């Protein structure tokens, strides 16, 4: 395949993905989209869809891979902030919120479809969340700010952090009401939730300690 044809094929593939995101931007779930309306918005005939994706689920998986790359690139920026610049939670939160704002369509897809109607897409997003959790657990181990915790306990801390971020995504994507108190604004709330988790982790004895406590109650 010539370079020009390869570029054209990539552009058409990207146009299909952008068309799907545009349709979802109006509040629809991915599972409600039809192949015909996606191709119509992308400006290609329906049969042209199959040169790029086998079916709509494969298009959904491509959207998952795309937001996964964006999410993990954002996490790398946060990691650099933490490791190289000694950044605090507030600064790291600003990095993440800026990425969400710059890639609203991608993160809207992630926020909505983690509970959406397409099982393959839900499963792929679940795997993405687990990869992000595993990366964070490894980072926490390298940071060594909770030296009393073993890898299993750090896995739990990482899971709490990632679930808090995923759960707050819908609030981060859309502007809050103008009269919302400052402490309930999503950017403040997520920073305080992460701070709460990290401070709690520093004072937690780990799984063995919680097990001893539960056996005596």
mmCIF file of C-alpha atoms in Angstrom:
data_model
loop_
_atom_site.group_PDB
_atom_site.id
_atom_site.type_symbol
_atom_site.label_atom_id
_atom_site.label_comp_id
_atom_site.label_asym_id
_atom_site.label_seq_id
_atom_site.Cartn_x
_atom_site.Cartn_y
_atom_site.Cartn_z
ATOM 1 C CA UNK A 1 0.000 0.000 0.000
ATOM 2 C CA UNK A 2 1.361 3.431 -0.956
ATOM 3 C CA UNK A 3 2.038 6.057 1.709
ATOM 4 C CA UNK A 4 -0.771 8.252 0.364
ATOM 5 C CA UNK A 5 -3.294 5.399 0.491
ATOM 6 C CA UNK A 6 -2.193 4.449 3.981
ATOM 7 C CA UNK A 7 -2.631 8.032 5.146
ATOM 8 C CA UNK A 8 -6.068 8.233 3.501
ATOM 9 C CA UNK A 9 -7.121 4.995 5.175
ATOM 10 C CA UNK A 10 -5.960 6.290 8.570
ATOM 11 C CA UNK A 11 -7.824 9.555 8.029
ATOM 12 C CA UNK A 12 -11.055 7.711 7.184
ATOM 13 C CA UNK A 13 -10.648 5.445 10.203
ATOM 14 C CA UNK A 14 -10.151 8.503 12.397
ATOM 15 C CA UNK A 15 -13.201 10.175 10.817
ATOM 16 C CA UNK A 16 -15.346 7.191 11.815
ATOM 17 C CA UNK A 17 -14.085 7.373 15.380
ATOM 18 C CA UNK A 18 -14.687 11.117 15.533
ATOM 19 C CA UNK A 19 -18.196 10.641 14.120
ATOM 20 C CA UNK A 20 -19.022 8.124 16.863
ATOM 21 C CA UNK A 21 -17.702 10.472 19.555
ATOM 22 C CA UNK A 22 -19.674 13.370 18.062
ATOM 23 C CA UNK A 23 -22.916 11.371 18.172
ATOM 24 C CA UNK A 24 -22.245 10.401 21.792
ATOM 25 C CA UNK A 25 -21.579 14.013 22.708
ATOM 26 C CA UNK A 26 -25.335 14.640 22.489
ATOM 27 C CA UNK A 27 -25.896 12.230 25.392
ATOM 28 C CA UNK A 28 -26.269 8.912 23.598
ATOM 29 C CA UNK A 29 -24.500 5.722 24.587
ATOM 30 C CA UNK A 30 -22.230 3.886 22.190
ATOM 31 C CA UNK A 31 -24.555 0.879 22.114
ATOM 32 C CA UNK A 32 -27.338 3.027 20.647
ATOM 33 C CA UNK A 33 -25.301 4.130 17.617
ATOM 34 C CA UNK A 34 -25.923 2.539 14.252
ATOM 35 C CA UNK A 35 -23.321 1.847 11.590
ATOM 36 C CA UNK A 36 -25.306 3.860 9.041
ATOM 37 C CA UNK A 37 -25.471 7.049 11.065
ATOM 38 C CA UNK A 38 -21.772 6.840 11.948
ATOM 39 C CA UNK A 39 -20.778 6.428 8.303
ATOM 40 C CA UNK A 40 -23.191 9.160 7.206
ATOM 41 C CA UNK A 41 -21.645 11.625 9.635
ATOM 42 C CA UNK A 42 -18.141 10.528 8.609
ATOM 43 C CA UNK A 43 -19.031 11.107 4.951
ATOM 44 C CA UNK A 44 -18.505 7.576 3.647
ATOM 45 C CA UNK A 45 -20.831 4.879 2.324
ATOM 46 C CA UNK A 46 -21.851 2.148 4.805
ATOM 47 C CA UNK A 47 -19.939 -0.555 2.930
ATOM 48 C CA UNK A 48 -16.770 1.527 3.367
ATOM 49 C CA UNK A 49 -17.004 0.958 7.120
ATOM 50 C CA UNK A 50 -15.896 -2.650 6.729
ATOM 51 C CA UNK A 51 -12.561 -1.629 5.249
ATOM 52 C CA UNK A 52 -11.678 -0.323 8.716
ATOM 53 C CA UNK A 53 -13.718 -2.267 11.286
ATOM 54 C CA UNK A 54 -15.435 -5.655 11.292
ATOM 55 C CA UNK A 55 -18.395 -4.302 13.250
ATOM 56 C CA UNK A 56 -19.434 -1.568 15.674
ATOM 57 C CA UNK A 57 -17.886 -3.394 18.633
ATOM 58 C CA UNK A 58 -14.493 -3.261 16.934
ATOM 59 C CA UNK A 59 -14.977 0.469 16.451
ATOM 60 C CA UNK A 60 -15.740 0.692 20.177
ATOM 61 C CA UNK A 61 -12.548 -1.208 21.007
ATOM 62 C CA UNK A 62 -10.573 1.247 18.856
ATOM 63 C CA UNK A 63 -12.079 4.090 20.901
ATOM 64 C CA UNK A 64 -11.027 2.293 24.097
ATOM 65 C CA UNK A 65 -7.463 1.906 22.781
ATOM 66 C CA UNK A 66 -7.393 5.608 21.874
ATOM 67 C CA UNK A 67 -8.515 6.873 25.265
ATOM 68 C CA UNK A 68 -6.222 4.326 26.887
ATOM 69 C CA UNK A 69 -3.222 5.886 25.154
ATOM 70 C CA UNK A 70 -4.350 9.374 26.183
ATOM 71 C CA UNK A 71 -5.028 8.293 29.779
ATOM 72 C CA UNK A 72 -1.691 6.541 30.166
ATOM 73 C CA UNK A 73 0.173 9.483 28.590
ATOM 74 C CA UNK A 74 -1.515 11.708 31.177
ATOM 75 C CA UNK A 75 -0.476 9.341 33.950
ATOM 76 C CA UNK A 76 3.119 9.499 32.665
ATOM 77 C CA UNK A 77 2.972 13.298 32.960
ATOM 78 C CA UNK A 78 1.639 12.978 36.508
ATOM 79 C CA UNK A 79 4.377 10.425 37.266
ATOM 80 C CA UNK A 80 7.048 12.842 36.030
ATOM 81 C CA UNK A 81 5.532 15.546 38.200
ATOM 82 C CA UNK A 82 5.675 13.253 41.238
ATOM 83 C CA UNK A 83 9.103 11.694 40.705
ATOM 84 C CA UNK A 84 11.133 14.451 39.054
ATOM 85 C CA UNK A 85 9.500 17.616 40.316
ATOM 86 C CA UNK A 86 8.294 16.402 43.702
ATOM 87 C CA UNK A 87 4.773 17.467 42.803
ATOM 88 C CA UNK A 88 1.898 17.402 45.243
ATOM 89 C CA UNK A 89 -1.589 15.990 44.693
ATOM 90 C CA UNK A 90 -2.969 19.406 43.758
ATOM 91 C CA UNK A 91 -0.476 19.857 40.920
ATOM 92 C CA UNK A 92 -1.022 16.309 39.670
ATOM 93 C CA UNK A 93 -4.790 16.873 39.724
ATOM 94 C CA UNK A 94 -4.374 19.992 37.574
ATOM 95 C CA UNK A 95 -2.395 17.955 35.009
ATOM 96 C CA UNK A 96 -5.157 15.360 34.837
ATOM 97 C CA UNK A 97 -7.999 17.889 34.602
ATOM 98 C CA UNK A 98 -6.192 19.715 31.789
ATOM 99 C CA UNK A 99 -5.928 16.429 29.879
ATOM 100 C CA UNK A 100 -9.642 15.740 30.372
ATOM 101 C CA UNK A 101 -10.496 19.220 29.103
ATOM 102 C CA UNK A 102 -8.242 18.853 26.047
ATOM 103 C CA UNK A 103 -9.653 15.411 25.167
ATOM 104 C CA UNK A 104 -13.263 15.795 26.283
ATOM 105 C CA UNK A 105 -14.767 13.418 23.713
ATOM 106 C CA UNK A 106 -12.408 10.596 24.612
ATOM 107 C CA UNK A 107 -12.967 10.910 28.351
ATOM 108 C CA UNK A 108 -16.726 11.302 27.882
ATOM 109 C CA UNK A 109 -16.689 7.960 26.075
ATOM 110 C CA UNK A 110 -14.699 6.389 28.935
ATOM 111 C CA UNK A 111 -16.915 7.848 31.657
ATOM 112 C CA UNK A 112 -20.156 6.743 30.019
ATOM 113 C CA UNK A 113 -19.209 3.394 28.529
ATOM 114 C CA UNK A 114 -17.612 1.855 31.623
ATOM 115 C CA UNK A 115 -21.254 1.160 32.514
ATOM 116 C CA UNK A 116 -22.564 1.112 28.924
ATOM 117 C CA UNK A 117 -24.475 -1.404 26.861
ATOM 118 C CA UNK A 118 -21.644 -2.968 24.832
ATOM 119 C CA UNK A 119 -20.122 -5.867 26.758
ATOM 120 C CA UNK A 120 -16.867 -6.000 24.716
ATOM 121 C CA UNK A 121 -16.352 -2.271 25.304
ATOM 122 C CA UNK A 122 -17.118 -2.584 29.030
ATOM 123 C CA UNK A 123 -14.677 -5.468 29.349
ATOM 124 C CA UNK A 124 -11.967 -3.574 27.470
ATOM 125 C CA UNK A 125 -12.449 -0.541 29.714
ATOM 126 C CA UNK A 126 -12.255 -2.816 32.752
ATOM 127 C CA UNK A 127 -8.913 -4.156 31.512
ATOM 128 C CA UNK A 128 -7.714 -0.601 30.886
ATOM 129 C CA UNK A 129 -8.658 0.414 34.422
ATOM 130 C CA UNK A 130 -6.767 -2.595 35.792
ATOM 131 C CA UNK A 131 -3.644 -1.729 33.777
ATOM 132 C CA UNK A 132 -3.772 1.832 35.125
ATOM 133 C CA UNK A 133 -4.230 0.453 38.647
ATOM 134 C CA UNK A 134 -1.264 -1.897 38.253
ATOM 135 C CA UNK A 135 0.920 0.962 36.966
ATOM 136 C CA UNK A 136 -0.067 3.151 39.909
ATOM 137 C CA UNK A 137 0.619 0.364 42.403
ATOM 138 C CA UNK A 138 4.107 -0.031 40.950
ATOM 139 C CA UNK A 139 4.641 3.742 41.181
ATOM 140 C CA UNK A 140 3.553 3.782 44.821
ATOM 141 C CA UNK A 141 6.073 1.041 45.538
ATOM 142 C CA UNK A 142 8.852 3.063 43.870
ATOM 143 C CA UNK A 143 7.875 6.254 45.719
ATOM 144 C CA UNK A 144 8.149 4.362 49.028
ATOM 145 C CA UNK A 145 5.990 6.890 50.874
ATOM 146 C CA UNK A 146 4.115 4.083 52.624
ATOM 147 C CA UNK A 147 7.038 1.795 53.543
ATOM 148 C CA UNK A 148 4.935 -0.180 56.018
ATOM 149 C CA UNK A 149 2.682 -1.497 53.254
ATOM 150 C CA UNK A 150 3.395 -4.553 51.146
ATOM 151 C CA UNK A 151 2.544 -4.899 47.442
ATOM 152 C CA UNK A 152 -0.917 -6.353 48.159
ATOM 153 C CA UNK A 153 -1.852 -3.367 50.331
ATOM 154 C CA UNK A 154 -0.497 -0.942 47.718
ATOM 155 C CA UNK A 155 -2.701 -2.670 45.140
ATOM 156 C CA UNK A 156 -5.721 -1.768 47.287
ATOM 157 C CA UNK A 157 -4.596 1.864 47.657
ATOM 158 C CA UNK A 158 -4.078 2.103 43.889
ATOM 159 C CA UNK A 159 -7.504 0.578 43.245
ATOM 160 C CA UNK A 160 -9.140 3.186 45.503
ATOM 161 C CA UNK A 161 -7.353 6.036 43.710
ATOM 162 C CA UNK A 162 -8.251 4.848 40.207
ATOM 163 C CA UNK A 163 -11.879 4.141 41.130
ATOM 164 C CA UNK A 164 -12.174 7.619 42.651
ATOM 165 C CA UNK A 165 -10.820 9.183 39.451
ATOM 166 C CA UNK A 166 -13.059 7.093 37.173
ATOM 167 C CA UNK A 167 -16.134 7.855 39.310
ATOM 168 C CA UNK A 168 -15.446 11.603 39.216
ATOM 169 C CA UNK A 169 -14.883 11.752 35.445
ATOM 170 C CA UNK A 170 -18.501 12.703 34.562
ATOM 171 C CA UNK A 171 -18.292 15.672 36.935
ATOM 172 C CA UNK A 172 -14.914 16.752 35.561
ATOM 173 C CA UNK A 173 -16.132 16.663 31.957
ATOM 174 C CA UNK A 174 -19.070 19.054 32.280
ATOM 175 C CA UNK A 175 -18.783 22.498 33.911
ATOM 176 C CA UNK A 176 -20.299 22.579 37.426
ATOM 177 C CA UNK A 177 -23.239 24.776 38.341
ATOM 178 C CA UNK A 178 -22.165 28.338 39.038
ATOM 179 C CA UNK A 179 -23.681 28.286 42.546
ATOM 180 C CA UNK A 180 -22.003 25.010 43.574
ATOM 181 C CA UNK A 181 -19.996 25.504 46.800
ATOM 182 C CA UNK A 182 -16.260 25.430 46.233
ATOM 183 C CA UNK A 183 -15.674 22.273 48.311
ATOM 184 C CA UNK A 184 -18.158 20.372 46.094
ATOM 185 C CA UNK A 185 -16.579 21.428 42.820
ATOM 186 C CA UNK A 186 -15.153 18.340 41.093
ATOM 187 C CA UNK A 187 -11.564 19.587 40.849
ATOM 188 C CA UNK A 188 -11.522 20.348 44.587
ATOM 189 C CA UNK A 189 -13.392 17.184 45.518
ATOM 190 C CA UNK A 190 -11.115 14.809 43.605
ATOM 191 C CA UNK A 191 -7.971 16.437 45.036
ATOM 192 C CA UNK A 192 -9.323 16.112 48.580
ATOM 193 C CA UNK A 193 -10.438 12.521 47.999
ATOM 194 C CA UNK A 194 -6.968 11.587 46.757
ATOM 195 C CA UNK A 195 -5.369 13.391 49.693
ATOM 196 C CA UNK A 196 -7.668 11.489 52.073
ATOM 197 C CA UNK A 197 -6.684 8.146 50.503
ATOM 198 C CA UNK A 198 -2.954 8.919 50.617
ATOM 199 C CA UNK A 199 -2.980 10.197 54.202
ATOM 200 C CA UNK A 200 -5.012 7.172 55.240
ATOM 201 C CA UNK A 201 -2.533 4.897 53.480
ATOM 202 C CA UNK A 202 0.378 6.396 55.389
ATOM 203 C CA UNK A 203 -1.334 5.518 58.689
ATOM 204 C CA UNK A 204 -2.710 2.128 57.639
ATOM 205 C CA UNK A 205 -1.000 -0.992 58.956
ATOM 206 C CA UNK A 206 -1.920 -3.066 55.934
ATOM 207 C CA UNK A 207 -4.039 -6.162 55.464
ATOM 208 C CA UNK A 208 -2.586 -8.135 58.358
ATOM 209 C CA UNK A 209 -3.363 -5.322 60.816
ATOM 210 C CA UNK A 210 -6.950 -4.944 59.598
ATOM 211 C CA UNK A 211 -7.341 -8.713 59.846
ATOM 212 C CA UNK A 212 -6.210 -8.703 63.479
ATOM 213 C CA UNK A 213 -8.599 -5.859 64.266
ATOM 214 C CA UNK A 214 -11.543 -7.602 62.660
ATOM 215 C CA UNK A 215 -10.858 -10.821 64.582
ATOM 216 C CA UNK A 216 -11.058 -9.036 67.921
ATOM 217 C CA UNK A 217 -14.309 -7.177 67.234
#
